[in-house]
Coordinates of C-alpha atoms and ligand atoms in Angstrom, one line a residue:
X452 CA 11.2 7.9 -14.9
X453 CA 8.9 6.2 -17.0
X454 CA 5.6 4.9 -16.2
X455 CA 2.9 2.3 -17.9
X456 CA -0.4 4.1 -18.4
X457 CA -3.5 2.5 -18.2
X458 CA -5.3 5.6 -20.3
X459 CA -2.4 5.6 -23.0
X460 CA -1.6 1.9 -22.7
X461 CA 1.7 3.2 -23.1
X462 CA 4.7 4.0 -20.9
X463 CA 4.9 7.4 -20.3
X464 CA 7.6 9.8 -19.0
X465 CA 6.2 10.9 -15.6
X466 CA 6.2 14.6 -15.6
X467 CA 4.3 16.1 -11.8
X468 CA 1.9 18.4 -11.7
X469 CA 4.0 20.7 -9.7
X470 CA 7.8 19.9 -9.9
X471 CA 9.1 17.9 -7.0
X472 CA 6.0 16.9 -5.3
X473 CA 3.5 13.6 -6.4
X474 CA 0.0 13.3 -5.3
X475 CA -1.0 9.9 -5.3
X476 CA -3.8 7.8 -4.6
X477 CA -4.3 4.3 -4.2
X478 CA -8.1 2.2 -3.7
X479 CA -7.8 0.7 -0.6
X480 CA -9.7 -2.2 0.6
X481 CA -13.3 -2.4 2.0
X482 CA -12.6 -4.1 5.4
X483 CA -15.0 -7.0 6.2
X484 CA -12.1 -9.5 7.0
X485 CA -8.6 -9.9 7.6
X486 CA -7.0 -9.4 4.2
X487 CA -5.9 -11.6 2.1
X488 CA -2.0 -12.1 -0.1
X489 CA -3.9 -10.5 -3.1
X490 CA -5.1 -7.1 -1.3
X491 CA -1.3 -7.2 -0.1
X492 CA -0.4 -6.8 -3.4
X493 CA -1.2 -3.5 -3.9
X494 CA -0.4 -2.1 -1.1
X495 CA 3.2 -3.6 -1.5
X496 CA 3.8 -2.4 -5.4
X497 CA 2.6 1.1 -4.6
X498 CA 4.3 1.6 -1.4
X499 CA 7.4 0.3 -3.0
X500 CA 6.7 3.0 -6.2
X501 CA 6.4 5.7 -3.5
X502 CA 9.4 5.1 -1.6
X503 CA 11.3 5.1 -4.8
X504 CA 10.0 8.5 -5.6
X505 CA 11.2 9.8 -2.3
X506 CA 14.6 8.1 -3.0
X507 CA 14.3 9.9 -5.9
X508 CA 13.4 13.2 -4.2
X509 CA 10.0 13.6 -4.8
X510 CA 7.4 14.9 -1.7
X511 CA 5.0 12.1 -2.4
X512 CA 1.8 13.0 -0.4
X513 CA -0.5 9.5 -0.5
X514 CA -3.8 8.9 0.5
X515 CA -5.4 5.5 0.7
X516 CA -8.6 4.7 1.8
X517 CA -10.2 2.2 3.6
X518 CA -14.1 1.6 2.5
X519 CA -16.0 0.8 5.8
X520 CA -19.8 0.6 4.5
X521 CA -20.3 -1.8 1.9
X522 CA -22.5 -4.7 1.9
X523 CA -20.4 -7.2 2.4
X524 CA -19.4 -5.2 5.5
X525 CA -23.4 -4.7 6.7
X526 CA -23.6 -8.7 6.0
X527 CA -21.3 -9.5 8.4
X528 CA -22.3 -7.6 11.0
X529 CA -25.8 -9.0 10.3
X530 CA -24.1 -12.2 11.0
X531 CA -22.3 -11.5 14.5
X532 CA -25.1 -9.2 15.6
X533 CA -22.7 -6.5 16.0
X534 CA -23.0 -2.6 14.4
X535 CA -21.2 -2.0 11.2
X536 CA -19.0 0.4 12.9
X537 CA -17.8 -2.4 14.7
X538 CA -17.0 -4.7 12.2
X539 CA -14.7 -2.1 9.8
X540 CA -13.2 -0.2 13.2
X541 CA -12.1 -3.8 13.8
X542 CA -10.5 -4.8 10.2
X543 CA -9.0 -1.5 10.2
X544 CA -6.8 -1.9 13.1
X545 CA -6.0 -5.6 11.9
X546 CA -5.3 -4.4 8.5
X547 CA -2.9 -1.8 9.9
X548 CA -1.1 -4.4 12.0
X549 CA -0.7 -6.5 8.4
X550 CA 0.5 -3.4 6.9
X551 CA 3.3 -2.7 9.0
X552 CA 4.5 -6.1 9.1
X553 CA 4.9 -6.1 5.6
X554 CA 6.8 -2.8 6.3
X555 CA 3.6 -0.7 4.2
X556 CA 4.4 3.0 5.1
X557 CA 1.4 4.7 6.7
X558 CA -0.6 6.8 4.0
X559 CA -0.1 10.5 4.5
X560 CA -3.9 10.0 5.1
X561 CA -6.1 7.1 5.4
X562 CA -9.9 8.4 5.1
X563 CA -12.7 6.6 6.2
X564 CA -15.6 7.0 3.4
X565 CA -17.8 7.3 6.3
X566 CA -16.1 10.2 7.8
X567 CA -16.8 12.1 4.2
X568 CA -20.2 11.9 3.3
X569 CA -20.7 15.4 3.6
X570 CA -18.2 16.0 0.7
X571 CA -20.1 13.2 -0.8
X572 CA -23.5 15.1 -0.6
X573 CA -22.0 18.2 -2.1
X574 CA -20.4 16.5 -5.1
X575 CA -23.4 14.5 -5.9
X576 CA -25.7 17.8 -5.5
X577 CA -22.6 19.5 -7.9
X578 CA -23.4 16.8 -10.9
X579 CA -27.2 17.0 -10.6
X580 CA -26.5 20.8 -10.7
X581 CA -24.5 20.3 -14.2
X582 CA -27.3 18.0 -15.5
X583 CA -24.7 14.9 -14.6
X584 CA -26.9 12.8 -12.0
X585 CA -30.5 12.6 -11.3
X586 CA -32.6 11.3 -8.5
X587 CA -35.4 8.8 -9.3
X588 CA -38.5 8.4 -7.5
X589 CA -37.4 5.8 -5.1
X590 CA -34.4 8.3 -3.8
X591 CA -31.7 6.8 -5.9
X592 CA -29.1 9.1 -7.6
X593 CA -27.8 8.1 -10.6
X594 CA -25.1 9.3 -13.3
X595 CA -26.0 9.8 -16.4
X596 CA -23.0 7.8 -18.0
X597 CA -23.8 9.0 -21.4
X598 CA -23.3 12.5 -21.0
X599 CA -20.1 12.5 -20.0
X600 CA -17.9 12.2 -23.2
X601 CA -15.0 10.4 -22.1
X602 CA -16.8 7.5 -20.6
X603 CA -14.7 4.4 -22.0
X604 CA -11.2 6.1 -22.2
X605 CA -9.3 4.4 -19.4
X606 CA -11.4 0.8 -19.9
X607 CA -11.0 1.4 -23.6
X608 CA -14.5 0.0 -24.1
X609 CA -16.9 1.1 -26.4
X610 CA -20.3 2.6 -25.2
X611 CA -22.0 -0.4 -26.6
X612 CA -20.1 -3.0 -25.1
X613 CA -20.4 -2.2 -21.5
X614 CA -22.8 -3.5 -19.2
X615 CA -23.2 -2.1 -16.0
X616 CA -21.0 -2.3 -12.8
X617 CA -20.5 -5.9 -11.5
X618 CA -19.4 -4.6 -8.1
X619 CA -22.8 -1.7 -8.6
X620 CA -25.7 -3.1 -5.8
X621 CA -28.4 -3.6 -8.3
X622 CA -31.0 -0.7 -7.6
X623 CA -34.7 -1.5 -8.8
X624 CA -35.9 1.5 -7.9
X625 CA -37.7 3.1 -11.1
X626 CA -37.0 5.8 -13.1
X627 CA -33.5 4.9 -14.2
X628 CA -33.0 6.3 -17.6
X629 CA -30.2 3.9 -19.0
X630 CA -29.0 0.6 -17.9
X631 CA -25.4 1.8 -18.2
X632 CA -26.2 5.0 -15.8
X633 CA -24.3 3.9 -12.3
X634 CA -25.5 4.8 -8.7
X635 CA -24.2 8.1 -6.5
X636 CA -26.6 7.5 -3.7
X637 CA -28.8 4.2 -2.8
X638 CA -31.8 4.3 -0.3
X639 CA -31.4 2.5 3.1
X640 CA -32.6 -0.9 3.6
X641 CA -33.6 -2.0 7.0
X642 CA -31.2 -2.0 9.4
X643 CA -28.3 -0.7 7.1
X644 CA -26.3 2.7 8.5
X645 CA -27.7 5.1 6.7
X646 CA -26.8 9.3 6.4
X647 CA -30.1 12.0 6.2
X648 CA -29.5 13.9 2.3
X649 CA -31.7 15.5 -0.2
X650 CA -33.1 13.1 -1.7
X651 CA -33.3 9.8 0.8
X652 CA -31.7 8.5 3.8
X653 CA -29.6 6.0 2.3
X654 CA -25.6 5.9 1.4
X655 CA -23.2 6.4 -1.0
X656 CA -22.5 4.3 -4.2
X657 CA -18.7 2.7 -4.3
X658 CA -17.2 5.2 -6.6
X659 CA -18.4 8.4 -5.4
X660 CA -16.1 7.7 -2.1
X661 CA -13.0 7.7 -4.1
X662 CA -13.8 10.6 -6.1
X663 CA -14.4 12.6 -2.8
X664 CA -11.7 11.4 -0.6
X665 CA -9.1 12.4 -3.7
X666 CA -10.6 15.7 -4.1
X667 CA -10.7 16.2 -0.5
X668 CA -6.8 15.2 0.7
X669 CA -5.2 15.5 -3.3
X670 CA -6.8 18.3 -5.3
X671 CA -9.5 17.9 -8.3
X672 CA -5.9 17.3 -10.4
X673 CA -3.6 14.9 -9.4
X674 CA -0.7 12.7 -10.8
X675 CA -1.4 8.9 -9.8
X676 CA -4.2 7.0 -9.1
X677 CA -3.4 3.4 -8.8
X678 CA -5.3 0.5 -7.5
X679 CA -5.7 -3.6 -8.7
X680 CA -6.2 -4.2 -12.4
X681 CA -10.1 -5.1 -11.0
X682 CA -11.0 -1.7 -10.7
X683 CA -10.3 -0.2 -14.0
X684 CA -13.4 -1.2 -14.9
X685 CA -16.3 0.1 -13.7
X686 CA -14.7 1.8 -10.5
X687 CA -11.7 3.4 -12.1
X688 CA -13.8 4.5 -15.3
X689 CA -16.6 5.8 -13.2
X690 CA -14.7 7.7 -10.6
X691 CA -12.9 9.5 -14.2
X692 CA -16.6 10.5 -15.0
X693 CA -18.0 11.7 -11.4
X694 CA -14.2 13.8 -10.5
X695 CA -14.3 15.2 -14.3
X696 CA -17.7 15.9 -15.0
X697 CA -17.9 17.9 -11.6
X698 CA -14.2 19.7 -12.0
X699 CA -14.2 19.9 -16.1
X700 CA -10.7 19.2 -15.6
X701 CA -8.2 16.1 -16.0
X702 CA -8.6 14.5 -12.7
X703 CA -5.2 11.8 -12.7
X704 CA -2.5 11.9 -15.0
X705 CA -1.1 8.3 -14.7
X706 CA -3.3 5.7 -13.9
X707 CA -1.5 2.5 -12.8
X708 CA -2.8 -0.7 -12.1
X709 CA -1.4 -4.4 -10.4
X710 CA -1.8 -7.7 -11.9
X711 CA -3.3 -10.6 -10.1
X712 CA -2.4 -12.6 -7.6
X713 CA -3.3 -16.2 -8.2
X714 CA -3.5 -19.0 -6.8
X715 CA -2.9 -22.3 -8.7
X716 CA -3.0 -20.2 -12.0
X717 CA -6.5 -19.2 -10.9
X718 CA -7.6 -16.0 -9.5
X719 CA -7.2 -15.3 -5.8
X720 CA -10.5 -13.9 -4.4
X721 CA -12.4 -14.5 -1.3
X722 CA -15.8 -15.0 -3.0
X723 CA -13.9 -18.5 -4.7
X724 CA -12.4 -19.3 -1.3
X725 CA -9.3 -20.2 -2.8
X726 CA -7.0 -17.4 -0.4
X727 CA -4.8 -16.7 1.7
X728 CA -4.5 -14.4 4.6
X729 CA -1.7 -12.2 5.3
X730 CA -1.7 -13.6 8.7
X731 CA -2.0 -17.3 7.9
X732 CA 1.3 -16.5 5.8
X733 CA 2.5 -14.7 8.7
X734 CA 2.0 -17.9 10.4
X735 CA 5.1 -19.7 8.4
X736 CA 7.1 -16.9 7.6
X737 CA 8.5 -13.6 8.0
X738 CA 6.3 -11.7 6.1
X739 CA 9.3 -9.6 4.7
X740 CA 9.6 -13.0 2.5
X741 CA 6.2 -12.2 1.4
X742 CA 7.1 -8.4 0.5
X743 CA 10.0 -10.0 -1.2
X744 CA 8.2 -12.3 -3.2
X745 CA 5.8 -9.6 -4.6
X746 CA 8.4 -8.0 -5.6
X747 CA 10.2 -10.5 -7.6
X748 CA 7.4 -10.1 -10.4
X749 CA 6.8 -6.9 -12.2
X750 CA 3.8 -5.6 -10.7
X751 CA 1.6 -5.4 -13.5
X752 CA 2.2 -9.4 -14.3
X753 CA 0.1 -11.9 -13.0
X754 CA 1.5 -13.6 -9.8
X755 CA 1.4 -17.3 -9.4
X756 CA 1.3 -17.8 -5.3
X757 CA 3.1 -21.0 -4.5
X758 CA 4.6 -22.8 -1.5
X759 CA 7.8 -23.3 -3.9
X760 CA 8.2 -19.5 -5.0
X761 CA 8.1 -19.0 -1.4
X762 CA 10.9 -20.7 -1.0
X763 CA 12.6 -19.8 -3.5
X764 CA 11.9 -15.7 -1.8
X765 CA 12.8 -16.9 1.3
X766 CA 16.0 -18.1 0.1
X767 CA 16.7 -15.1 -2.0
X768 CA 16.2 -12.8 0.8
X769 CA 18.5 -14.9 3.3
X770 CA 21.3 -14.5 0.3
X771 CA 20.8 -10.3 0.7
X772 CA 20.6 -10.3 4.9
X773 CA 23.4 -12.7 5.1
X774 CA 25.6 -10.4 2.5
X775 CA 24.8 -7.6 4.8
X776 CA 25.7 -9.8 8.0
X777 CA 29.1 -9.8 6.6
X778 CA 30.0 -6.7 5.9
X779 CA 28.4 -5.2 9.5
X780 CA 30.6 -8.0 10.9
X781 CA 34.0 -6.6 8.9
X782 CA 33.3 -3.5 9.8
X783 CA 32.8 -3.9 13.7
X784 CA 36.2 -6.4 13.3
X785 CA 38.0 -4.2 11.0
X786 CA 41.4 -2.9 11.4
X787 CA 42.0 -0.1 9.5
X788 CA 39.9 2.6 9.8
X789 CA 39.7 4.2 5.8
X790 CA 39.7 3.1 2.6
X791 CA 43.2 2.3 0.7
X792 CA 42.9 3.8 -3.0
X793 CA 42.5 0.2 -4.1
X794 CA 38.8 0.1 -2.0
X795 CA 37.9 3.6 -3.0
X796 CA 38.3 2.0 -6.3
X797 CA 35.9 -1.1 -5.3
X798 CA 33.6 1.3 -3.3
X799 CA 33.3 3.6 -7.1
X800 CA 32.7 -0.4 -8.6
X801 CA 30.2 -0.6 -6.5
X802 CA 27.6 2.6 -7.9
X803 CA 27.1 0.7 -11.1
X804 CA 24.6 -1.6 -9.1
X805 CA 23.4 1.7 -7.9
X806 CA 23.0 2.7 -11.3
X807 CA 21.7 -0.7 -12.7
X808 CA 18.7 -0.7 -9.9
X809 CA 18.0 3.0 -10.7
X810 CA 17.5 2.4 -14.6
X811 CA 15.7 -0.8 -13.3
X812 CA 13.2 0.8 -11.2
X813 CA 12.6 4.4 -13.8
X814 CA 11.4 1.5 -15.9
X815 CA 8.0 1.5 -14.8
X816 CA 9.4 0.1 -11.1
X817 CA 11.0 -3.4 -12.5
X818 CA 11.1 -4.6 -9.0
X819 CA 12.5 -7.9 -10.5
X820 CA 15.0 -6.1 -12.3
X821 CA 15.9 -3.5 -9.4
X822 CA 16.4 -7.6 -7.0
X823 CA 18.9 -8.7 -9.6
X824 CA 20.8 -5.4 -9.4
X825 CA 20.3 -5.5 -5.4
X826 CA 21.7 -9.8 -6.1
X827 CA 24.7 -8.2 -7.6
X828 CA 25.7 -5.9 -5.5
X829 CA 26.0 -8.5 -2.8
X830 CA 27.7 -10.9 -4.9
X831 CA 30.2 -7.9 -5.8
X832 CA 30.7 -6.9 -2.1
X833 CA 31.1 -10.9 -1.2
X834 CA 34.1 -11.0 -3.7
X835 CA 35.3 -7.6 -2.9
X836 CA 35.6 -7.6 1.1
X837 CA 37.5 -9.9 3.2
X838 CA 38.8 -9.3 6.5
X839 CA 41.5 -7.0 5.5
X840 CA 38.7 -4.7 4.3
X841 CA 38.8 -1.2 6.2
X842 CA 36.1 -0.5 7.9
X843 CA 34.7 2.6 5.8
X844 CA 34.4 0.3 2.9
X845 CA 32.5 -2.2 4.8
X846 CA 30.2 0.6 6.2
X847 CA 29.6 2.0 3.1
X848 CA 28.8 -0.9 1.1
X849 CA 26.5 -1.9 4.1
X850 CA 24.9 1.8 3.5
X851 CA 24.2 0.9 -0.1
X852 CA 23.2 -2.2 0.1
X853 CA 20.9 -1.2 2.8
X854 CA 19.5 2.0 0.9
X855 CA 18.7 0.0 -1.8
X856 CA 17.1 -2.7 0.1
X857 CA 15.1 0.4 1.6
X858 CA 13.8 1.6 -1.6
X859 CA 12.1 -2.3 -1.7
X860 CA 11.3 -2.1 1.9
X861 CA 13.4 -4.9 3.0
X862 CA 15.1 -4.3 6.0
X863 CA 18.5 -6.2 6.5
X864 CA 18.8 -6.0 9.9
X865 CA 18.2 -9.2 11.6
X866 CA 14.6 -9.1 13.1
X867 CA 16.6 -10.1 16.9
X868 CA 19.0 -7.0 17.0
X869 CA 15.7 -4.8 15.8
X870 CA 13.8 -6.5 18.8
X871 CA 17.6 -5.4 20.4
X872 CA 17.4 -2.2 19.4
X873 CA 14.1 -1.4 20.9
X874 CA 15.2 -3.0 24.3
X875 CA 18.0 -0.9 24.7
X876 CA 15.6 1.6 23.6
X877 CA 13.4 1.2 26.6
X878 CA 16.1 0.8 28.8
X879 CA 17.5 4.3 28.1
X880 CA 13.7 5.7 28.2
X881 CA 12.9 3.8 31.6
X882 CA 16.6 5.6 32.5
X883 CA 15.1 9.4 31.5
X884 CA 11.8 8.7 33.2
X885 CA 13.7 7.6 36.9
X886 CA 15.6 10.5 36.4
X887 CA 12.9 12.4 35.9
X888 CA 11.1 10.7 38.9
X889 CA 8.7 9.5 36.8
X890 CA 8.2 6.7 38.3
X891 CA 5.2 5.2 37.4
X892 CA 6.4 5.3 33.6
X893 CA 9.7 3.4 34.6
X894 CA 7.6 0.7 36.0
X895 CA 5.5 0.6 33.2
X896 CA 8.6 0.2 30.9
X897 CA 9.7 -2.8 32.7
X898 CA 6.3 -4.4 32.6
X899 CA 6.5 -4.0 29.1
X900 CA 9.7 -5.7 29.0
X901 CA 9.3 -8.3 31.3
X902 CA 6.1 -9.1 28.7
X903 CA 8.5 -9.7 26.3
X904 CA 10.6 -11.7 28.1
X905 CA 12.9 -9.5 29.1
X906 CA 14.7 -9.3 32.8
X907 CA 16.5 -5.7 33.7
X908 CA 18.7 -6.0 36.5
X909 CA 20.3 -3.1 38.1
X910 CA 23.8 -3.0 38.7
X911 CA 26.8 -0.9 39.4
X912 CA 27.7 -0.9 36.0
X913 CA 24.4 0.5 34.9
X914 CA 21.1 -1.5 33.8
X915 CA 21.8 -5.2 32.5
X916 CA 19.0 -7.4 30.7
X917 CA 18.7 -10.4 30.1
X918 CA 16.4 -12.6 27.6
X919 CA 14.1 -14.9 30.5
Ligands
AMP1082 P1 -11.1 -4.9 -2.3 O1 -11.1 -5.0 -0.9 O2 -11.7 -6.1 -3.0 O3 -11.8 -3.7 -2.8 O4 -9.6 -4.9 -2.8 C1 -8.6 -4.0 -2.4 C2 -7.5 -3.9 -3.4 O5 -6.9 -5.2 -3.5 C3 -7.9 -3.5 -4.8 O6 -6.9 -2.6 -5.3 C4 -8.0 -4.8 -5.5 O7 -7.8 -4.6 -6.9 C5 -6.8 -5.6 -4.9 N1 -6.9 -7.0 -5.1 C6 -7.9 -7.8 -4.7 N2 -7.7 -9.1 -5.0 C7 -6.4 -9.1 -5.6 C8 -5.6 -10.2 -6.1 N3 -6.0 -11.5 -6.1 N4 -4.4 -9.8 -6.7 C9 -4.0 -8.5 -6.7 N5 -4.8 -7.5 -6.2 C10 -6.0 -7.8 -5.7
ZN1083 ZN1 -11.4 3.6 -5.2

């Protein structure tokens, strides 16, 4: 498997630390507001990278963050007269809902920078302790971006050239040595959460977080570090210098990065106002289309959002479900049970898609290329079925097709036999709990079904539902 490297700026075989596990870690977003289509796109490319890497066998442990205290978050809760807390406790839980409607995977962990400040304190007392950081008067602790050696490599800008951090909070405390020298720790400003350390009551700088959190949950060494193409520069660059200068050792080996989202050919971002929410797109369509869509593009090109393109996934993704429609339907209707030699011949045909989408997504995850494979596959089972098909050909190419579709995160179930599924789910649960004389939970089963519209009826036969 070979992946793009933002510190080579080549594509590099991806050899793990330790064979058969990957320790990954992807910048997650500082929650303010519901997110918007570009944040998505992250989390959609990376999750899709690491459920490859299972498919492929790896133990991929991944940690994303979320930031809850930033400014922006502090403004807002200015603005509703509500704690900070409040405001990031409440964006976390809706970003978590987005997430698993665009079929995300839960993180192995999700930190919360404020739960790690400790771990913050100690690293930032580690680099003054090497001569990396220094407080000024006012309390603010800086590093000294100069001394560390390999400041530039992943940016691949010159010394010279760089200016400091656009996303740094500008810090006029005194006694910073050098303009390029970014902060570890800020003092509080009135009525900002603040944490008690050595050297103000203040909180931590952006970068420091993600330094920490990786350390903490991955290990001073680990294999990816991934994030939007935004933060190569300073977060990415910075983060290199803090986890490196503290550890003296390389802290990720592959550092991969998405391209844009845009809108109209111009950059999505709140600050413009030209975005969309996740949830305003939920609004219109299943937001697998949206997965789908994000995955058409390799991740590291710019994305043009568009009403057309849209269509165009939603279409696309229709083609795949109703290809796998087909064959679940000639399987439940077939007649003969197992394959004739002719159909294990078809059913062999059929790996070279396999094949096709592997090669695909070892290619730095060509999504685009791994959906064409996926697109031919169908077209190949469509030609290659009928209604004289067994149904162990049926079943299997429904298996691949649905593996592969996985590997995406694109389910091809219909979303009403999932809904379905989880009703005869119930049903057997509220069963086990009146068996169990549990009947307060059997109730509560069937007010959670009758919520969503659903009408149990007991009969001789057993339980029957109906949709109300
Ligand atoms: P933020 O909340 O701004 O820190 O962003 C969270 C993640 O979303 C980061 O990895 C950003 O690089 C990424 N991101 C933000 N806007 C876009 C966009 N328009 N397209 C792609 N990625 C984005
Ligand atoms: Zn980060």
């Amino acid at each position: 498997m070979k992946v793009y490297n933002t510190l080579s700026r080549k594509k590099e075989e991806f050899v793990p630390l330790e064979e058969g596990k990957v320790k990954m870690y992807v910048c997650g977003p500082t929650v303010y507001n519901l997110i918007h289509i570009g944040n998505a796109r992250p989390m959609i490319v990376f999750d899709t990278a690491r459920r490859y890497m299972e498919y492929k066998g790896y133990e991929v442990e991944y940690v994303s963050n979320f930031t809850d205290v930033d400014d922006k978050i502090i403004k807002k809760a200015m603005e509703e007269g509500v704690s900070a807390q409040e405001i990031s406790q409440r964006y976390i839980a809706e970003c978590k809902k987005d997430m698993e409607a665009l079929n995300v995977k839960p993180a192995t962990v999700h930190p919360l920078a404020t739960e790690e400040i400790g771990g913050m304190l100690d690293m930032i007392s580690a680099l003054i302790g090497k001569g990396y950081a220094y407080p000024a008067k006012d309390g603010t602790v800086y590093f000294r971006t100069r001394k560390f050696e390999g400041y530039g490599k992943l940016s691949h800008k010159n010394l010279d050239d760089l200016q400091a951090g656009h996303r740094e909070i500008q810090v006029t405390g005194d006694g910073k040595e050098d303009p390029l020298d970014f902060v570890l720790w800020k003092p509080k400003k009135e009525g900002e959460p603040y944490w008690e350390s050595p050297w103000c009551d203040g909180r931590p700088g952006w970068h420091i977080e993600c330094s920490v959190m990786a350390k903490k949950y991955l290990g001073e060494e680990i294999d990816i570090h991934a994030g939007g193409e935004d933060l190569i520069f300073p977060h990415h660059e910075n983060e290199i210098a803090q986890s490196e200068a503290c550890s003296g050792k390389p802290f990720a080996r592959y550092w991969l990065h998405n391209g844009f989202l845009n809108i109209d050919n111009r950059k999505m971002s709140k600050s413009e106002g030209n975005f969309f929410t996740v949830r305003e797109i939920g609004e219109k369509y299943d937001l697998q289309v949206l997965r789908f869509f994000m995955l058409s593009a390799h991740y590291r090109s710019p994305l043009n959002f568009s009403g057309e393109l849209m269509e165009a996934a939603k279409s696309g993704l229709e083609r795949i479900v109703n290809g796998a429609d087909s064959l679940r339907s000639l399987s439940s209707g077939a007649n003969a049970a197992a394959m004739s030699p002719q159909e294990e011949e078809i059913w062999r045909g059929s790996g070279a898609f396999v094949e096709k989408f592997e090669a695909a997504m070892d290619d730095d995850f060509n999504t685009a290329d791994g959906i064409a494979a996926v697109f031919e596959l169908v077209k190949y089972a469509n030609i290659h079925t009928g209604v004289a098909s067994s149904k162990e050909l049926a079943e299997k190419l429904y298996g691949r097709l649905a593996e592969l579709c996985g590997v995406l995160g694109i389910c091809v179930e219909r979303k009403e036999e999932i809904l379905d599924e989880e009703i005869e789910r119930l049903i057997a649960e509220r069963q086990a709990a009146r068996k169990e004389k549990n009947f307060a939970r059997a109730d509560e089963i069937r007010g959670i079904l009758l919520e969503k519209g659903i009408l149990l009826e007991d009969t001789r036969e057993g339980v029957k539902w109906k949709k109300a």
